[in-house]
PDB file of C-alpha atoms in Angstrom:
ATOM      1  CA  SER A   1      17.098   0.940   9.458  1.00 79.00           C
ATOM      2  CA  ALA A   2      17.329   4.679   8.956  1.00 85.00           C
ATOM      3  CA  VAL A   3      15.807   6.090   5.796  1.00 93.00           C
ATOM      4  CA  ILE A   4      17.917   8.810   4.211  1.00 97.00           C
ATOM      5  CA  SER A   5      16.786  11.271   1.554  1.00 97.00           C
ATOM      6  CA  GLN A   6      18.817  13.772  -0.428  1.00 98.00           C
ATOM      7  CA  LYS A   7      17.914  16.910  -2.336  1.00 98.00           C
ATOM      8  CA  PRO A   8      18.390  17.551  -5.167  1.00 97.00           C
ATOM      9  CA  SER A   9      18.605  14.119  -6.742  1.00 97.00           C
ATOM     10  CA  ARG A  10      20.525  15.575  -9.668  1.00 97.00           C
ATOM     11  CA  ASP A  11      21.603  18.935 -11.021  1.00 97.00           C
ATOM     12  CA  ILE A  12      23.492  20.524 -13.868  1.00 97.00           C
ATOM     13  CA  CYS A  13      25.510  23.569 -12.853  1.00 97.00           C
ATOM     14  CA  GLN A  14      27.780  26.127 -14.451  1.00 97.00           C
ATOM     15  CA  ARG A  15      31.411  26.363 -13.456  1.00 97.00           C
ATOM     16  CA  GLY A  16      32.158  28.902 -10.790  1.00 97.00           C
ATOM     17  CA  THR A  17      28.804  28.492  -9.055  1.00 97.00           C
ATOM     18  CA  SER A  18      28.007  26.657  -5.805  1.00 98.00           C
ATOM     19  CA  LEU A  19      25.468  23.966  -4.989  1.00 98.00           C
ATOM     20  CA  THR A  20      24.139  22.973  -1.579  1.00 98.00           C
ATOM     21  CA  ILE A  21      23.014  19.378  -1.120  1.00 98.00           C
ATOM     22  CA  GLN A  22      20.638  18.503   1.683  1.00 98.00           C
ATOM     23  CA  CYS A  23      20.533  15.218   3.596  1.00 98.00           C
ATOM     24  CA  GLN A  24      17.574  14.312   5.809  1.00 98.00           C
ATOM     25  CA  VAL A  25      17.372  11.213   8.055  1.00 96.00           C
ATOM     26  CA  ASP A  26      14.058   9.950   9.383  1.00 95.00           C
ATOM     27  CA  SER A  27      15.484   9.297  12.859  1.00 91.00           C
ATOM     28  CA  GLN A  28      18.158  10.728  15.128  1.00 90.00           C
ATOM     29  CA  VAL A  29      21.620   9.431  14.278  1.00 89.00           C
ATOM     30  CA  THR A  30      24.963   9.682  15.997  1.00 84.00           C
ATOM     31  CA  MET A  31      27.191  10.316  13.002  1.00 87.00           C
ATOM     32  CA  MET A  32      26.697  11.566   9.456  1.00 93.00           C
ATOM     33  CA  PHE A  33      29.154  11.382   6.604  1.00 95.00           C
ATOM     34  CA  TRP A  34      29.582  12.769   3.105  1.00 97.00           C
ATOM     35  CA  TYR A  35      31.143  10.774   0.278  1.00 97.00           C
ATOM     36  CA  ARG A  36      32.034  11.526  -3.321  1.00 97.00           C
ATOM     37  CA  GLN A  37      31.933   9.009  -6.142  1.00 96.00           C
ATOM     38  CA  GLN A  38      33.615  10.161  -9.320  1.00 96.00           C
ATOM     39  CA  PRO A  39      32.573   8.537 -12.622  1.00 93.00           C
ATOM     40  CA  GLY A  40      33.573   4.883 -12.726  1.00 91.00           C
ATOM     41  CA  GLN A  41      35.239   5.058  -9.319  1.00 93.00           C
ATOM     42  CA  SER A  42      34.600   3.841  -5.792  1.00 94.00           C
ATOM     43  CA  LEU A  43      33.369   6.016  -2.946  1.00 95.00           C
ATOM     44  CA  THR A  44      35.746   8.467  -1.274  1.00 95.00           C
ATOM     45  CA  LEU A  45      34.994   9.885   2.155  1.00 94.00           C
ATOM     46  CA  ILE A  46      34.921  13.680   2.156  1.00 96.00           C
ATOM     47  CA  ALA A  47      34.171  14.399   5.817  1.00 95.00           C
ATOM     48  CA  THR A  48      32.345  13.513   8.984  1.00 93.00           C
ATOM     49  CA  ALA A  49      29.568  15.986   9.781  1.00 94.00           C
ATOM     50  CA  ASN A  50      29.651  16.713  13.501  1.00 86.00           C
ATOM     51  CA  GLN A  51      26.542  17.994  15.228  1.00 86.00           C
ATOM     52  CA  GLY A  52      27.187  21.392  16.780  1.00 83.00           C
ATOM     53  CA  SER A  53      30.818  21.658  15.699  1.00 86.00           C
ATOM     54  CA  GLU A  54      32.993  21.902  12.610  1.00 90.00           C
ATOM     55  CA  ALA A  55      33.142  18.919  10.280  1.00 93.00           C
ATOM     56  CA  THR A  56      36.177  16.627  10.246  1.00 93.00           C
ATOM     57  CA  TYR A  57      37.676  16.515   6.757  1.00 95.00           C
ATOM     58  CA  GLU A  58      39.679  13.713   5.164  1.00 94.00           C
ATOM     59  CA  SER A  59      43.009  14.296   3.511  1.00 94.00           C
ATOM     60  CA  GLY A  60      42.575  16.151   0.239  1.00 95.00           C
ATOM     61  CA  PHE A  61      39.321  17.863   1.168  1.00 97.00           C
ATOM     62  CA  VAL A  62      39.051  21.345   2.681  1.00 96.00           C
ATOM     63  CA  ILE A  63      36.314  23.355   4.318  1.00 96.00           C
ATOM     64  CA  ASP A  64      36.532  26.241   1.842  1.00 97.00           C
ATOM     65  CA  LYS A  65      35.668  23.920  -1.030  1.00 97.00           C
ATOM     66  CA  PHE A  66      33.177  21.660   0.774  1.00 98.00           C
ATOM     67  CA  PRO A  67      31.574  23.535   3.680  1.00 97.00           C
ATOM     68  CA  ILE A  68      29.345  21.266   5.754  1.00 97.00           C
ATOM     69  CA  SER A  69      26.663  22.031   8.281  1.00 95.00           C
ATOM     70  CA  ARG A  70      24.912  19.772  10.752  1.00 95.00           C
ATOM     71  CA  PRO A  71      22.477  21.814  12.828  1.00 93.00           C
ATOM     72  CA  ASN A  72      20.746  18.833  14.480  1.00 93.00           C
ATOM     73  CA  LEU A  73      20.755  15.042  14.756  1.00 92.00           C
ATOM     74  CA  THR A  74      18.741  14.405  11.589  1.00 95.00           C
ATOM     75  CA  PHE A  75      19.958  16.917   8.995  1.00 96.00           C
ATOM     76  CA  SER A  76      23.150  17.944   7.220  1.00 97.00           C
ATOM     77  CA  THR A  77      24.164  19.944   4.172  1.00 97.00           C
ATOM     78  CA  LEU A  78      27.194  19.784   1.896  1.00 98.00           C
ATOM     79  CA  THR A  79      28.057  22.723  -0.329  1.00 98.00           C
ATOM     80  CA  VAL A  80      30.256  22.254  -3.371  1.00 98.00           C
ATOM     81  CA  SER A  81      31.812  25.684  -3.876  1.00 98.00           C
ATOM     82  CA  ASN A  82      33.245  27.376  -6.942  1.00 97.00           C
ATOM     83  CA  MET A  83      32.548  24.317  -9.034  1.00 97.00           C
ATOM     84  CA  SER A  84      34.622  23.066 -11.929  1.00 97.00           C
ATOM     85  CA  PRO A  85      33.945  20.144 -14.312  1.00 97.00           C
ATOM     86  CA  GLU A  86      36.200  17.988 -12.093  1.00 96.00           C
ATOM     87  CA  ASP A  87      33.539  18.233  -9.375  1.00 97.00           C
ATOM     88  CA  SER A  88      31.109  16.267 -11.544  1.00 97.00           C
ATOM     89  CA  SER A  89      30.348  13.281  -9.311  1.00 97.00           C
ATOM     90  CA  ILE A  90      27.744  11.554  -7.245  1.00 97.00           C
ATOM     91  CA  TYR A  91      27.641  12.951  -3.707  1.00 98.00           C
ATOM     92  CA  LEU A  92      26.332  10.568  -1.061  1.00 98.00           C
ATOM     93  CA  CYS A  93      25.218  11.143   2.473  1.00 97.00           C
ATOM     94  CA  SER A  94      25.328   8.371   5.059  1.00 95.00           C
ATOM     95  CA  ALA A  95      24.375   7.997   8.704  1.00 93.00           C
ATOM     96  CA  LEU A  96      25.185   5.764  11.639  1.00 87.00           C
ATOM     97  CA  GLU A  97      22.318   4.941  13.992  1.00 80.00           C
ATOM     98  CA  PRO A  98      22.818   4.921  17.760  1.00 74.00           C
ATOM     99  CA  HIS A  99      23.722   1.454  19.016  1.00 72.00           C
ATOM    100  CA  GLN A 100      23.361  -0.059  15.543  1.00 69.00           C
ATOM    101  CA  GLU A 101      26.921   0.235  14.243  1.00 76.00           C
ATOM    102  CA  THR A 102      25.631  -0.085  10.688  1.00 84.00           C
ATOM    103  CA  GLN A 103      25.974   2.778   8.271  1.00 89.00           C
ATOM    104  CA  TYR A 104      23.167   3.522   5.838  1.00 92.00           C
ATOM    105  CA  PHE A 105      23.356   5.560   2.668  1.00 96.00           C
ATOM    106  CA  GLY A 106      21.150   7.998   0.848  1.00 97.00           C
ATOM    107  CA  PRO A 107      20.369   7.656  -2.863  1.00 97.00           C
ATOM    108  CA  GLY A 108      22.981  10.205  -3.887  1.00 97.00           C
ATOM    109  CA  THR A 109      23.001  13.529  -5.725  1.00 98.00           C
ATOM    110  CA  ARG A 110      24.269  13.412  -9.300  1.00 97.00           C
ATOM    111  CA  LEU A 111      26.089  16.598 -10.164  1.00 97.00           C
ATOM    112  CA  LEU A 112      27.251  17.619 -13.615  1.00 97.00           C
ATOM    113  CA  VAL A 113      29.325  20.766 -13.926  1.00 97.00           C
ATOM    114  CA  LEU A 114      29.605  22.347 -17.362  1.00 96.00           C
TER     115      LEU A 114
ATOM    116  CA  ASP B   1      42.132   0.475   9.073  1.00 57.00           C
ATOM    117  CA  ALA B   2      42.994  -2.842   7.476  1.00 60.00           C
ATOM    118  CA  LYS B   3      43.127  -3.015   3.703  1.00 87.00           C
ATOM    119  CA  THR B   4      41.023  -5.477   1.707  1.00 94.00           C
ATOM    120  CA  THR B   5      41.678  -7.172  -1.626  1.00 95.00           C
ATOM    121  CA  GLN B   6      38.872  -8.340  -3.911  1.00 97.00           C
ATOM    122  CA  PRO B   7      38.817  -9.647  -7.486  1.00 97.00           C
ATOM    123  CA  PRO B   8      37.713  -6.854  -9.829  1.00 96.00           C
ATOM    124  CA  SER B   9      34.958  -8.876 -11.475  1.00 97.00           C
ATOM    125  CA  MET B  10      33.057 -12.161 -11.359  1.00 97.00           C
ATOM    126  CA  ASP B  11      30.263 -13.830 -13.280  1.00 96.00           C
ATOM    127  CA  CYS B  12      27.536 -16.059 -11.901  1.00 96.00           C
ATOM    128  CA  ALA B  13      24.674 -17.952 -13.517  1.00 97.00           C
ATOM    129  CA  GLU B  14      21.192 -16.993 -12.414  1.00 97.00           C
ATOM    130  CA  GLY B  15      19.896 -19.352  -9.714  1.00 96.00           C
ATOM    131  CA  ARG B  16      23.361 -20.510  -8.705  1.00 96.00           C
ATOM    132  CA  ALA B  17      25.269 -19.501  -5.605  1.00 97.00           C
ATOM    133  CA  ALA B  18      27.579 -16.521  -5.946  1.00 97.00           C
ATOM    134  CA  ASN B  19      30.707 -16.756  -3.794  1.00 98.00           C
ATOM    135  CA  LEU B  20      32.597 -13.469  -3.467  1.00 98.00           C
ATOM    136  CA  PRO B  21      36.024 -13.675  -1.809  1.00 98.00           C
ATOM    137  CA  CYS B  22      37.827 -10.998   0.175  1.00 97.00           C
ATOM    138  CA  ASN B  23      41.332 -10.973   1.631  1.00 96.00           C
ATOM    139  CA  HIS B  24      42.030  -8.897   4.750  1.00 94.00           C
ATOM    140  CA  SER B  25      45.302 -10.344   6.006  1.00 93.00           C
ATOM    141  CA  THR B  26      46.140  -7.318   8.199  1.00 90.00           C
ATOM    142  CA  ILE B  27      42.833  -7.293  10.073  1.00 91.00           C
ATOM    143  CA  SER B  28      43.161  -6.573  13.777  1.00 87.00           C
ATOM    144  CA  GLY B  29      41.281  -8.067  16.686  1.00 86.00           C
ATOM    145  CA  ASN B  30      38.763  -5.255  17.051  1.00 84.00           C
ATOM    146  CA  GLU B  31      37.878  -4.979  13.371  1.00 88.00           C
ATOM    147  CA  TYR B  32      34.721  -6.366  11.859  1.00 91.00           C
ATOM    148  CA  VAL B  33      34.168  -7.399   8.254  1.00 94.00           C
ATOM    149  CA  TYR B  34      31.343  -5.513   6.532  1.00 94.00           C
ATOM    150  CA  TRP B  35      29.823  -6.143   3.121  1.00 96.00           C
ATOM    151  CA  TYR B  36      27.928  -3.565   1.089  1.00 97.00           C
ATOM    152  CA  ARG B  37      26.749  -3.569  -2.474  1.00 97.00           C
ATOM    153  CA  GLN B  38      25.960  -0.808  -4.930  1.00 97.00           C
ATOM    154  CA  ILE B  39      23.478  -1.446  -7.659  1.00 95.00           C
ATOM    155  CA  HIS B  40      23.936   0.874 -10.603  1.00 87.00           C
ATOM    156  CA  SER B  41      22.951   4.487  -9.895  1.00 78.00           C
ATOM    157  CA  GLN B  42      21.919   3.779  -6.293  1.00 91.00           C
ATOM    158  CA  GLY B  43      23.482   4.393  -2.885  1.00 95.00           C
ATOM    159  CA  PRO B  44      25.392   1.519  -1.261  1.00 95.00           C
ATOM    160  CA  GLN B  45      23.228  -1.057   0.501  1.00 95.00           C
ATOM    161  CA  TYR B  46      24.297  -2.804   3.693  1.00 94.00           C
ATOM    162  CA  ILE B  47      24.356  -6.603   3.374  1.00 96.00           C
ATOM    163  CA  ILE B  48      25.948  -8.219   6.418  1.00 95.00           C
ATOM    164  CA  HIS B  49      28.816  -7.968   8.874  1.00 93.00           C
ATOM    165  CA  GLY B  50      30.699 -10.271  11.227  1.00 93.00           C
ATOM    166  CA  LEU B  51      33.642 -10.609  13.601  1.00 91.00           C
ATOM    167  CA  LYS B  52      34.763 -14.235  13.611  1.00 90.00           C
ATOM    168  CA  ASN B  53      31.688 -16.415  13.514  1.00 87.00           C
ATOM    169  CA  ASN B  54      29.807 -17.183  10.342  1.00 93.00           C
ATOM    170  CA  GLU B  55      26.736 -15.025   9.906  1.00 95.00           C
ATOM    171  CA  THR B  56      23.549 -15.422   7.894  1.00 96.00           C
ATOM    172  CA  ASN B  57      20.635 -13.118   7.217  1.00 95.00           C
ATOM    173  CA  GLU B  58      17.864 -12.893   4.663  1.00 94.00           C
ATOM    174  CA  MET B  59      20.216 -11.546   2.022  1.00 94.00           C
ATOM    175  CA  ALA B  60      23.410 -13.535   2.334  1.00 97.00           C
ATOM    176  CA  SER B  61      25.832 -15.618   4.371  1.00 97.00           C
ATOM    177  CA  LEU B  62      29.274 -14.505   5.521  1.00 98.00           C
ATOM    178  CA  ILE B  63      31.982 -17.093   6.055  1.00 97.00           C
ATOM    179  CA  ILE B  64      35.097 -15.885   7.896  1.00 96.00           C
ATOM    180  CA  THR B  65      38.163 -18.096   8.084  1.00 96.00           C
ATOM    181  CA  GLU B  66      39.436 -19.142  11.488  1.00 94.00           C
ATOM    182  CA  ASP B  67      42.494 -16.894  11.232  1.00 94.00           C
ATOM    183  CA  ARG B  68      40.189 -14.053  10.068  1.00 94.00           C
ATOM    184  CA  LYS B  69      42.491 -13.202   7.192  1.00 95.00           C
ATOM    185  CA  SER B  70      39.851 -13.788   4.549  1.00 96.00           C
ATOM    186  CA  SER B  71      36.116 -14.090   4.123  1.00 97.00           C
ATOM    187  CA  THR B  72      33.517 -15.095   1.553  1.00 98.00           C
ATOM    188  CA  LEU B  73      30.136 -13.550   0.920  1.00 98.00           C
ATOM    189  CA  ILE B  74      27.635 -16.082  -0.369  1.00 98.00           C
ATOM    190  CA  LEU B  75      24.456 -15.177  -2.230  1.00 97.00           C
ATOM    191  CA  PRO B  76      22.726 -18.569  -2.196  1.00 96.00           C
ATOM    192  CA  HIS B  77      20.516 -18.177  -5.270  1.00 95.00           C
ATOM    193  CA  ALA B  78      21.680 -15.264  -7.362  1.00 96.00           C
ATOM    194  CA  THR B  79      19.146 -13.347  -9.420  1.00 97.00           C
ATOM    195  CA  LEU B  80      19.617 -10.758 -12.140  1.00 96.00           C
ATOM    196  CA  ARG B  81      18.845  -8.074  -9.548  1.00 95.00           C
ATOM    197  CA  ASP B  82      21.961  -9.092  -7.626  1.00 97.00           C
ATOM    198  CA  THR B  83      24.140  -7.648 -10.396  1.00 97.00           C
ATOM    199  CA  ALA B  84      26.100  -4.948  -8.557  1.00 97.00           C
ATOM    200  CA  VAL B  85      29.472  -3.884  -7.200  1.00 97.00           C
ATOM    201  CA  TYR B  86      30.175  -5.661  -3.897  1.00 98.00           C
ATOM    202  CA  TYR B  87      32.438  -4.016  -1.336  1.00 97.00           C
ATOM    203  CA  CYS B  88      34.235  -5.797   1.495  1.00 97.00           C
ATOM    204  CA  ILE B  89      35.295  -3.362   4.239  1.00 94.00           C
ATOM    205  CA  VAL B  90      36.961  -3.833   7.604  1.00 91.00           C
ATOM    206  CA  ARG B  91      36.537  -1.289  10.384  1.00 86.00           C
ATOM    207  CA  PRO B  92      36.568  -1.147  14.150  1.00 77.00           C
ATOM    208  CA  TYR B  93      33.213  -1.902  15.743  1.00 69.00           C
ATOM    209  CA  SER B  94      32.998   1.375  17.638  1.00 62.00           C
ATOM    210  CA  SER B  95      30.605   4.281  17.446  1.00 51.00           C
ATOM    211  CA  ASN B  96      33.574   6.642  17.693  1.00 57.00           C
ATOM    212  CA  THR B  97      35.089   5.466  14.433  1.00 62.00           C
ATOM    213  CA  GLY B  98      32.081   5.005  12.217  1.00 66.00           C
ATOM    214  CA  LYS B  99      33.575   5.899   8.879  1.00 78.00           C
ATOM    215  CA  LEU B 100      33.785   3.291   6.126  1.00 87.00           C
ATOM    216  CA  ILE B 101      36.698   3.298   3.706  1.00 87.00           C
ATOM    217  CA  PHE B 102      35.726   1.779   0.354  1.00 90.00           C
ATOM    218  CA  GLY B 103      38.068  -0.129  -1.939  1.00 91.00           C
ATOM    219  CA  GLN B 104      37.370  -0.894  -5.588  1.00 92.00           C
ATOM    220  CA  GLY B 105      35.059  -3.839  -4.883  1.00 96.00           C
ATOM    221  CA  THR B 106      34.006  -6.761  -7.071  1.00 97.00           C
ATOM    222  CA  THR B 107      31.631  -6.235  -9.964  1.00 97.00           C
ATOM    223  CA  LEU B 108      29.302  -9.252  -9.977  1.00 98.00           C
ATOM    224  CA  GLN B 109      27.467  -9.927 -13.210  1.00 97.00           C
ATOM    225  CA  VAL B 110      24.598 -12.397 -12.886  1.00 97.00           C
ATOM    226  CA  LYS B 111      23.772 -13.908 -16.257  1.00 96.00           C
ATOM    227  CA  PRO B 112      20.565 -15.630 -17.400  1.00 95.00           C
TER     228      PRO B 112
END
């Protein structure tokens, strides 16, 4: 199975600032995804990170707030822009391996916005 | 994607089998049943998936009813480390629709 790492593992940020989260996979994957998990809640899909093209966002999420890059088949970034305390969550990256049809998850980035 | 229904919480005694039910009455023919779990403060962990036949791996067994409208995840000998939130998810088995949509899951508490 793919091994996924995220940086940073946690951060405390001031409102109005932006944070970029990195996701690195140890093998080439077909699809990468970004999820948000608010305190005490389940995971919510933010977007699908498409290699070489713009990300596909789910309802309620927009590119201006959560810009995503995916420059190659093993790496993606999610930026949380103009943060407010409501953005305090765990942000999780996941990836789907070619021909495996099983999605694997990174350890998450715990963000606290003050 | 089909919706799933799971009990919000369950308890299980350590060393006993944990049986976690899931209803997916609107599942369609091309949708598989996936199970993940999330141990506190970690990313979700894949457990098992299946279409219509029962499946078993080193972690668990998956029993799917003949009409495919419900399934049960079985942890044969639960340990304290199996305490987690368990998610039952249905999705098409296609690389073009890889996204997983999570419900609220079942919080399993394994007790000594």
